[in-house]
């Protein structure tokens, strides 16, 4: 192993830069040459590579987003696109590739690993925390803290106006962000795709809460298939039990910002582990952390297997909200 390359792909997540720094510095400590690929798979297809060294990752540990840029590449989903990408890897003599991204990035990585001889290691970098093979993804901790700060602010106005609020957080197919920010924010209800809740059930809970003397309430909603579904829920609650409400969609603010200490520590550990993994012959896998230990999981499992959500957290949120 002499030359490695690194890219960030899919949605950006706070902590990606901390991870890039860790990979670059761990690699140069082992006298490996390292290239950064701009804009994910799109940049790989187009040969948009830059040489990196220890100085090129100075002062980025605290920055949100990704200095390499990211993209969602339709071309990489095609055999022709990946053939171009493989050509670039060969042209630069890359023998190890580090992918920082989410489950989509690893689907693409699995495909690429089958088609080229380069050793590939993934690092889970997504705010959604929906990747099998790691307890937490890089970016999740920052995202829930950002969501929590907003929920706390909304609580002030909900209390002042005796109001019901629906706060919609990110997490297209998963409720991790809603669950943890909802529990931490003392939400009255947390609506997540993994546990379908009917409008009737929601109204019953709200009626109980308001009947017991509450004058305001916060319902945290995972965005579901498309952002904005909270408006429908709020409308149906109004029709069913008459409660007026306000809707706040947090959206992309949850993606940005300086990574928390937890995300920086996780990113540093996983970034360094990609380099030791590559040097120890690991390939076609993702490096994660499970129960405090570094764990390598086959890339295919990261998107083929479902990471189980901790349902008891929602029960706890509801129990404590009463
Ligand atoms: P996030 O969870 O933050 O959205 P992600 O990595 O899941 O991140 P995606 O947009 O789903 O983000 O995937 C990133 C890129 O991976 C896609 O734009 C595409 O180029 C590539 N990709 C996704 N699925 C496949 C696939 N089945 N085959 C080849 N490439 C894929």
CSV table of C-alpha atoms and ligand atoms in Angstrom, one decimal:
chain,number,residue,atom,x,y,z
A,1,UNK,CA,0.0,0.0,0.0
A,2,UNK,CA,1.6,3.2,-1.2
A,3,UNK,CA,-1.0,5.6,-2.4
A,4,UNK,CA,-4.5,6.2,-1.0
A,5,UNK,CA,-7.3,8.6,-1.8
A,6,UNK,CA,-10.2,9.9,0.2
A,7,UNK,CA,-13.6,11.3,-0.7
A,8,UNK,CA,-16.8,12.6,1.0
A,9,UNK,CA,-20.1,11.7,-0.5
A,10,UNK,CA,-23.9,12.1,-0.1
A,11,UNK,CA,-25.2,14.5,2.5
A,12,UNK,CA,-22.5,16.5,4.3
A,13,UNK,CA,-22.2,15.9,8.0
A,14,UNK,CA,-20.4,17.8,10.8
A,15,UNK,CA,-17.2,15.9,11.6
A,16,UNK,CA,-16.4,15.0,8.0
A,17,UNK,CA,-13.5,17.4,8.2
A,18,UNK,CA,-12.2,16.0,11.5
A,19,UNK,CA,-12.2,12.6,9.8
A,20,UNK,CA,-10.4,13.9,6.6
A,21,UNK,CA,-7.7,15.4,8.9
A,22,UNK,CA,-7.4,12.1,10.8
A,23,UNK,CA,-7.1,10.0,7.6
A,24,UNK,CA,-4.5,12.4,6.0
A,25,UNK,CA,-2.4,12.6,9.1
A,26,UNK,CA,-2.5,8.9,10.0
A,27,UNK,CA,-1.6,8.1,6.3
A,28,UNK,CA,1.3,10.6,6.2
A,29,UNK,CA,2.6,9.2,9.5
A,30,UNK,CA,2.9,5.8,7.7
A,31,UNK,CA,4.6,7.5,4.7
A,32,UNK,CA,1.6,6.9,2.5
A,33,UNK,CA,0.9,9.3,-0.3
A,34,UNK,CA,-2.6,10.7,-0.1
A,35,UNK,CA,-5.0,12.4,-2.6
A,36,UNK,CA,-8.3,14.2,-1.8
A,37,UNK,CA,-11.1,13.7,-4.4
A,38,UNK,CA,-13.3,16.7,-4.8
A,39,UNK,CA,-17.2,16.3,-4.9
A,40,UNK,CA,-17.4,12.6,-4.1
A,41,UNK,CA,-17.9,10.1,-6.9
A,42,UNK,CA,-18.5,13.0,-9.3
A,43,UNK,CA,-15.0,14.2,-8.8
A,44,UNK,CA,-13.6,10.7,-9.0
A,45,UNK,CA,-15.2,10.2,-12.4
A,46,UNK,CA,-13.9,13.6,-13.6
A,47,UNK,CA,-10.4,13.1,-12.2
A,48,UNK,CA,-10.7,16.0,-9.8
A,49,UNK,CA,-8.0,15.0,-7.4
A,50,UNK,CA,-5.6,17.1,-5.2
A,51,UNK,CA,-2.5,16.1,-3.4
A,52,UNK,CA,-2.8,16.4,0.3
A,53,UNK,CA,-0.3,16.6,3.2
A,54,UNK,CA,-0.3,17.4,6.9
A,55,UNK,CA,-0.6,21.1,6.3
A,56,UNK,CA,-3.5,20.9,3.9
A,57,UNK,CA,-5.7,19.7,6.8
A,58,UNK,CA,-4.5,22.3,9.3
A,59,UNK,CA,-7.3,24.2,11.2
A,60,UNK,CA,-10.2,22.2,9.8
A,61,UNK,CA,-11.0,20.0,12.8
A,62,UNK,CA,-13.7,22.4,14.0
A,63,UNK,CA,-15.3,23.2,10.6
A,64,UNK,CA,-18.7,21.9,9.6
A,65,UNK,CA,-19.4,20.6,6.0
A,66,UNK,CA,-16.5,19.1,4.1
A,67,UNK,CA,-13.5,20.8,2.6
A,68,UNK,CA,-13.5,18.3,-0.2
A,69,UNK,CA,-17.0,19.0,-1.2
A,70,UNK,CA,-19.7,16.4,-1.8
A,71,UNK,CA,-22.2,15.5,-4.4
A,72,UNK,CA,-24.9,13.0,-5.3
A,73,UNK,CA,-23.7,11.5,-8.6
A,74,UNK,CA,-26.2,9.9,-10.9
A,75,UNK,CA,-23.4,8.9,-13.3
A,76,UNK,CA,-21.7,6.8,-10.7
A,77,UNK,CA,-24.8,4.6,-10.5
A,78,UNK,CA,-24.1,3.5,-14.1
A,79,UNK,CA,-21.5,0.9,-15.2
A,80,UNK,CA,-20.1,3.5,-17.6
A,81,UNK,CA,-19.6,6.1,-14.8
A,82,UNK,CA,-17.8,3.6,-12.6
A,83,UNK,CA,-15.6,2.5,-15.5
A,84,UNK,CA,-14.4,6.1,-15.8
A,85,UNK,CA,-13.9,6.3,-12.0
A,86,UNK,CA,-11.8,3.1,-12.1
A,87,UNK,CA,-9.7,4.5,-15.0
A,88,UNK,CA,-8.9,7.5,-12.8
A,89,UNK,CA,-7.9,5.3,-9.9
A,90,UNK,CA,-5.5,3.4,-12.2
A,91,UNK,CA,-4.1,6.5,-13.7
A,92,UNK,CA,-3.1,7.9,-10.3
A,93,UNK,CA,-1.9,4.4,-9.1
A,94,UNK,CA,-4.3,4.5,-6.1
A,95,UNK,CA,-4.3,1.2,-4.1
A,96,UNK,CA,-6.5,2.3,-1.2
A,97,UNK,CA,-9.7,4.3,-1.2
A,98,UNK,CA,-11.5,5.8,1.8
A,99,UNK,CA,-15.2,6.7,1.5
A,100,UNK,CA,-16.8,8.9,4.0
A,101,UNK,CA,-20.6,8.9,3.6
A,102,UNK,CA,-23.9,7.2,4.3
A,103,UNK,CA,-25.6,4.0,3.2
A,104,UNK,CA,-25.9,5.2,-0.5
A,105,UNK,CA,-22.2,5.9,-0.6
A,106,UNK,CA,-21.6,2.4,0.6
A,107,UNK,CA,-23.9,0.8,-1.9
A,108,UNK,CA,-21.8,2.6,-4.6
A,109,UNK,CA,-18.6,1.5,-2.8
A,110,UNK,CA,-19.8,-2.2,-2.7
A,111,UNK,CA,-20.3,-2.0,-6.5
A,112,UNK,CA,-16.9,-0.4,-7.0
A,113,UNK,CA,-15.1,-2.9,-4.9
A,114,UNK,CA,-16.5,-5.7,-7.1
A,115,UNK,CA,-15.4,-4.0,-10.2
A,116,UNK,CA,-11.9,-2.8,-9.4
A,117,UNK,CA,-8.8,-4.2,-7.5
A,118,UNK,CA,-8.5,-1.2,-5.1
A,119,UNK,CA,-8.9,-1.8,-1.4
A,120,UNK,CA,-11.9,0.2,-0.2
A,121,UNK,CA,-12.8,1.2,3.4
A,122,UNK,CA,-15.9,3.2,4.3
A,123,UNK,CA,-16.4,5.6,7.3
A,124,UNK,CA,-20.0,6.3,8.4
A,125,UNK,CA,-20.5,10.1,8.0
A,126,UNK,CA,-24.2,11.1,8.0
A,127,UNK,CA,-26.4,12.9,10.4
A,128,UNK,CA,-29.1,10.2,10.1
A,129,UNK,CA,-27.3,7.5,12.2
A,130,UNK,CA,-28.9,4.9,10.0
A,131,UNK,CA,-25.9,2.8,9.1
A,132,UNK,CA,-25.5,-0.8,10.3
A,133,UNK,CA,-22.2,-1.6,11.8
A,134,UNK,CA,-21.6,1.4,14.1
A,135,UNK,CA,-23.4,2.6,17.2
A,136,UNK,CA,-23.1,6.2,16.0
A,137,UNK,CA,-22.3,7.9,12.7
A,138,UNK,CA,-20.1,11.0,12.4
A,139,UNK,CA,-22.4,14.0,12.5
A,140,UNK,CA,-25.3,12.5,14.4
A,141,UNK,CA,-24.3,14.0,17.8
A,142,UNK,CA,-23.9,17.5,16.4
A,143,UNK,CA,-27.3,17.2,14.5
A,144,UNK,CA,-29.2,16.1,17.6
A,145,UNK,CA,-27.7,18.9,19.7
A,146,UNK,CA,-28.6,21.5,16.9
A,147,UNK,CA,-32.1,20.1,16.9
A,148,UNK,CA,-32.3,20.2,20.7
A,149,UNK,CA,-31.2,23.8,20.8
A,150,UNK,CA,-34.1,24.7,18.5
A,151,UNK,CA,-36.6,22.6,20.5
A,152,UNK,CA,-35.5,24.4,23.7
A,153,UNK,CA,-36.1,27.8,22.0
A,154,UNK,CA,-39.5,26.7,20.7
A,155,UNK,CA,-40.4,25.6,24.2
A,156,UNK,CA,-40.0,29.2,25.3
A,157,UNK,CA,-42.5,30.5,22.8
A,158,UNK,CA,-44.8,27.5,23.2
A,159,UNK,CA,-45.0,28.2,27.0
A,160,UNK,CA,-45.5,31.9,26.5
A,161,UNK,CA,-48.4,31.5,24.1
A,162,UNK,CA,-49.9,28.2,25.6
A,163,UNK,CA,-49.4,26.6,22.2
A,164,UNK,CA,-49.0,23.2,20.6
A,165,UNK,CA,-45.9,23.0,18.3
A,166,UNK,CA,-44.9,20.4,15.8
A,167,UNK,CA,-41.1,20.5,15.3
A,168,UNK,CA,-40.0,18.5,12.2
A,169,UNK,CA,-36.5,17.2,12.2
A,170,UNK,CA,-34.4,15.4,9.5
A,171,UNK,CA,-34.3,11.6,9.1
A,172,UNK,CA,-36.0,10.5,5.9
A,173,UNK,CA,-36.4,6.8,6.7
A,174,UNK,CA,-35.3,6.7,10.3
A,175,UNK,CA,-36.3,8.3,13.5
A,176,UNK,CA,-32.9,8.5,15.3
A,177,UNK,CA,-32.7,12.3,15.3
A,178,UNK,CA,-36.3,12.7,16.3
A,179,UNK,CA,-36.1,10.1,19.0
A,180,UNK,CA,-33.0,11.4,20.8
A,181,UNK,CA,-33.7,15.1,20.3
A,182,UNK,CA,-37.3,14.5,21.4
A,183,UNK,CA,-36.3,12.6,24.5
A,184,UNK,CA,-33.6,15.2,25.4
A,185,UNK,CA,-36.0,18.1,24.7
A,186,UNK,CA,-38.9,16.6,26.8
A,187,UNK,CA,-41.3,16.4,23.9
A,188,UNK,CA,-44.8,15.2,24.6
A,189,UNK,CA,-44.8,13.0,21.6
A,190,UNK,CA,-42.2,11.7,19.1
A,191,UNK,CA,-43.5,10.6,15.7
A,192,UNK,CA,-41.0,8.3,13.8
A,193,UNK,CA,-41.4,6.1,10.7
A,194,UNK,CA,-40.4,2.9,12.7
A,195,UNK,CA,-43.4,3.2,15.0
A,196,UNK,CA,-46.5,4.3,13.0
A,197,UNK,CA,-48.8,6.5,15.2
A,198,UNK,CA,-52.3,7.3,14.0
A,199,UNK,CA,-53.9,10.7,14.3
A,200,UNK,CA,-56.4,9.2,16.8
A,201,UNK,CA,-53.6,8.0,19.1
A,202,UNK,CA,-51.8,11.3,18.8
A,203,UNK,CA,-55.0,13.2,19.6
A,204,UNK,CA,-55.7,10.9,22.6
A,205,UNK,CA,-52.3,11.7,24.0
A,206,UNK,CA,-52.7,15.4,23.5
A,207,UNK,CA,-56.2,15.4,25.0
A,208,UNK,CA,-54.8,13.5,28.1
A,209,UNK,CA,-51.9,16.0,28.4
A,210,UNK,CA,-54.1,19.1,28.1
A,211,UNK,CA,-56.8,17.5,30.2
A,212,UNK,CA,-54.2,17.0,33.0
A,213,UNK,CA,-53.4,20.7,33.0
A,214,UNK,CA,-50.7,21.2,30.4
A,215,UNK,CA,-51.1,24.4,28.4
A,216,UNK,CA,-48.4,23.8,25.8
A,217,UNK,CA,-46.9,20.8,24.1
A,218,UNK,CA,-44.1,19.9,21.6
A,219,UNK,CA,-44.4,17.1,19.2
A,220,UNK,CA,-41.2,16.1,17.4
A,221,UNK,CA,-41.8,14.6,14.0
A,222,UNK,CA,-39.2,12.8,11.8
A,223,UNK,CA,-39.6,14.2,8.3
A,224,UNK,CA,-40.7,10.9,6.7
A,225,UNK,CA,-40.7,10.4,2.9
A,226,UNK,CA,-40.8,14.1,2.2
A,227,UNK,CA,-40.2,17.2,4.3
A,228,UNK,CA,-43.3,19.2,5.3
A,229,UNK,CA,-45.6,16.3,6.4
A,230,UNK,CA,-46.0,18.0,9.8
A,231,UNK,CA,-48.3,20.5,8.1
A,232,UNK,CA,-50.7,17.6,7.2
A,233,UNK,CA,-50.4,16.2,10.7
A,234,UNK,CA,-51.2,19.6,12.3
A,235,UNK,CA,-54.2,20.1,10.0
A,236,UNK,CA,-55.6,16.6,10.8
A,237,UNK,CA,-55.1,17.2,14.6
A,238,UNK,CA,-57.0,20.5,14.2
A,239,UNK,CA,-59.8,18.7,12.4
A,240,UNK,CA,-60.0,15.8,14.9
A,241,UNK,CA,-59.6,17.6,18.2
A,242,UNK,CA,-59.7,21.3,17.5
A,243,UNK,CA,-56.2,22.2,18.7
A,244,UNK,CA,-54.5,25.1,16.9
A,245,UNK,CA,-50.8,24.6,16.4
A,246,UNK,CA,-47.7,26.0,14.8
A,247,UNK,CA,-45.3,24.0,12.7
A,248,UNK,CA,-41.5,24.5,12.6
A,249,UNK,CA,-39.4,22.6,10.1
A,250,UNK,CA,-35.7,22.7,11.1
A,251,UNK,CA,-34.4,21.5,7.7
A,252,UNK,CA,-30.8,22.0,6.7
A,253,UNK,CA,-29.7,23.9,9.8
A,254,UNK,CA,-29.3,20.4,11.3
A,255,UNK,CA,-26.6,19.6,8.7
A,256,UNK,CA,-24.2,22.5,9.4
A,257,UNK,CA,-22.3,23.8,12.3
A,258,UNK,CA,-19.1,23.0,14.2
A,259,UNK,CA,-18.9,19.4,15.2
A,260,UNK,CA,-19.4,18.5,18.8
A,261,UNK,CA,-16.5,17.0,20.8
A,262,UNK,CA,-18.1,13.6,20.5
A,263,UNK,CA,-18.2,13.8,16.7
A,264,UNK,CA,-14.6,15.0,16.5
A,265,UNK,CA,-13.4,12.2,18.8
A,266,UNK,CA,-15.4,9.6,16.8
A,267,UNK,CA,-14.2,11.0,13.5
A,268,UNK,CA,-10.6,11.0,14.7
A,269,UNK,CA,-10.7,7.4,15.9
A,270,UNK,CA,-12.5,6.1,12.8
A,271,UNK,CA,-10.3,8.1,10.4
A,272,UNK,CA,-7.1,6.7,11.9
A,273,UNK,CA,-8.6,3.2,11.9
A,274,UNK,CA,-9.1,3.3,8.1
A,275,UNK,CA,-5.4,3.7,7.6
A,276,UNK,CA,-4.4,0.9,10.0
A,277,UNK,CA,-7.2,-1.2,8.4
A,278,UNK,CA,-5.8,-0.7,4.9
A,279,UNK,CA,-2.3,-1.4,6.1
A,280,UNK,CA,-3.5,-4.6,7.7
A,281,UNK,CA,-5.1,-5.8,4.5
A,282,UNK,CA,-8.8,-4.8,5.2
A,283,UNK,CA,-10.9,-4.1,2.2
A,284,UNK,CA,-14.6,-4.0,1.1
A,285,UNK,CA,-15.6,-3.0,4.7
A,286,UNK,CA,-16.7,-0.1,6.8
A,287,UNK,CA,-15.0,0.9,10.0
A,288,UNK,CA,-17.4,1.8,12.9
A,289,UNK,CA,-17.5,1.8,16.6
A,290,UNK,CA,-19.6,-0.7,18.5
A,291,UNK,CA,-19.7,-0.7,22.3
A,292,UNK,CA,-16.6,1.4,22.4
A,293,UNK,CA,-14.6,-0.9,20.2
A,294,UNK,CA,-13.5,-0.4,16.6
A,295,UNK,CA,-15.4,-2.8,14.3
A,296,UNK,CA,-15.0,-3.6,10.6
A,297,UNK,CA,-18.3,-4.6,8.9
A,298,UNK,CA,-18.6,-5.8,5.3
A,299,UNK,CA,-19.7,-2.9,3.1
A,300,UNK,CA,-22.7,-4.8,1.9
A,301,UNK,CA,-24.0,-5.4,5.4
A,302,UNK,CA,-23.9,-1.6,6.1
A,303,UNK,CA,-26.8,-1.0,3.8
A,304,UNK,CA,-28.3,-4.5,3.5
A,305,UNK,CA,-28.9,-5.0,7.2
A,306,UNK,CA,-31.1,-2.8,9.2
A,307,UNK,CA,-29.8,-1.1,12.3
A,308,UNK,CA,-32.3,-1.6,15.0
A,309,UNK,CA,-33.7,1.6,16.6
A,310,UNK,CA,-34.0,1.5,20.4
A,311,UNK,CA,-37.8,1.5,20.8
A,312,UNK,CA,-37.5,1.8,24.6
A,313,UNK,CA,-36.2,5.3,24.1
A,314,UNK,CA,-39.6,6.4,22.7
A,315,UNK,CA,-41.5,4.6,25.6
A,316,UNK,CA,-39.2,6.5,28.0
A,317,UNK,CA,-39.8,9.8,26.3
A,318,UNK,CA,-43.6,9.3,26.5
A,319,UNK,CA,-43.4,8.1,30.1
A,320,UNK,CA,-41.5,11.1,31.2
A,321,UNK,CA,-43.5,13.6,29.2
A,322,UNK,CA,-46.8,13.0,31.1
B,1,LIG,P1,-26.9,10.6,3.4
B,1,LIG,O1,-27.3,9.4,4.3
B,1,LIG,O2,-26.3,11.7,4.2
B,1,LIG,O3,-27.9,11.0,2.4
B,1,LIG,P2,-25.7,8.8,1.4
B,1,LIG,O4,-24.3,8.4,1.2
B,1,LIG,O5,-26.7,7.8,1.8
B,1,LIG,O6,-25.6,10.0,2.5
B,1,LIG,P3,-26.8,9.1,-1.3
B,1,LIG,O7,-27.0,10.3,-2.1
B,1,LIG,O8,-27.8,8.1,-1.0
B,1,LIG,O9,-26.1,9.6,0.1
B,1,LIG,O10,-25.5,8.3,-2.0
B,1,LIG,C1,-24.3,9.0,-2.3
B,1,LIG,C2,-23.9,8.6,-3.7
B,1,LIG,O11,-23.6,7.2,-3.7
B,1,LIG,C3,-25.0,8.7,-4.8
B,1,LIG,O12,-25.1,10.1,-5.2
B,1,LIG,C4,-24.5,7.8,-5.9
B,1,LIG,O13,-23.5,8.4,-6.6
B,1,LIG,C5,-23.9,6.7,-5.1
B,1,LIG,N1,-24.8,5.5,-5.0
B,1,LIG,C6,-25.9,5.4,-4.2
B,1,LIG,N2,-26.5,4.2,-4.4
B,1,LIG,C7,-25.8,3.6,-5.4
B,1,LIG,C8,-25.9,2.4,-6.1
B,1,LIG,N3,-26.9,1.5,-5.8
B,1,LIG,N4,-25.0,2.1,-7.0
B,1,LIG,C9,-24.0,2.9,-7.3
B,1,LIG,N5,-23.8,4.1,-6.7
B,1,LIG,C10,-24.7,4.5,-5.7
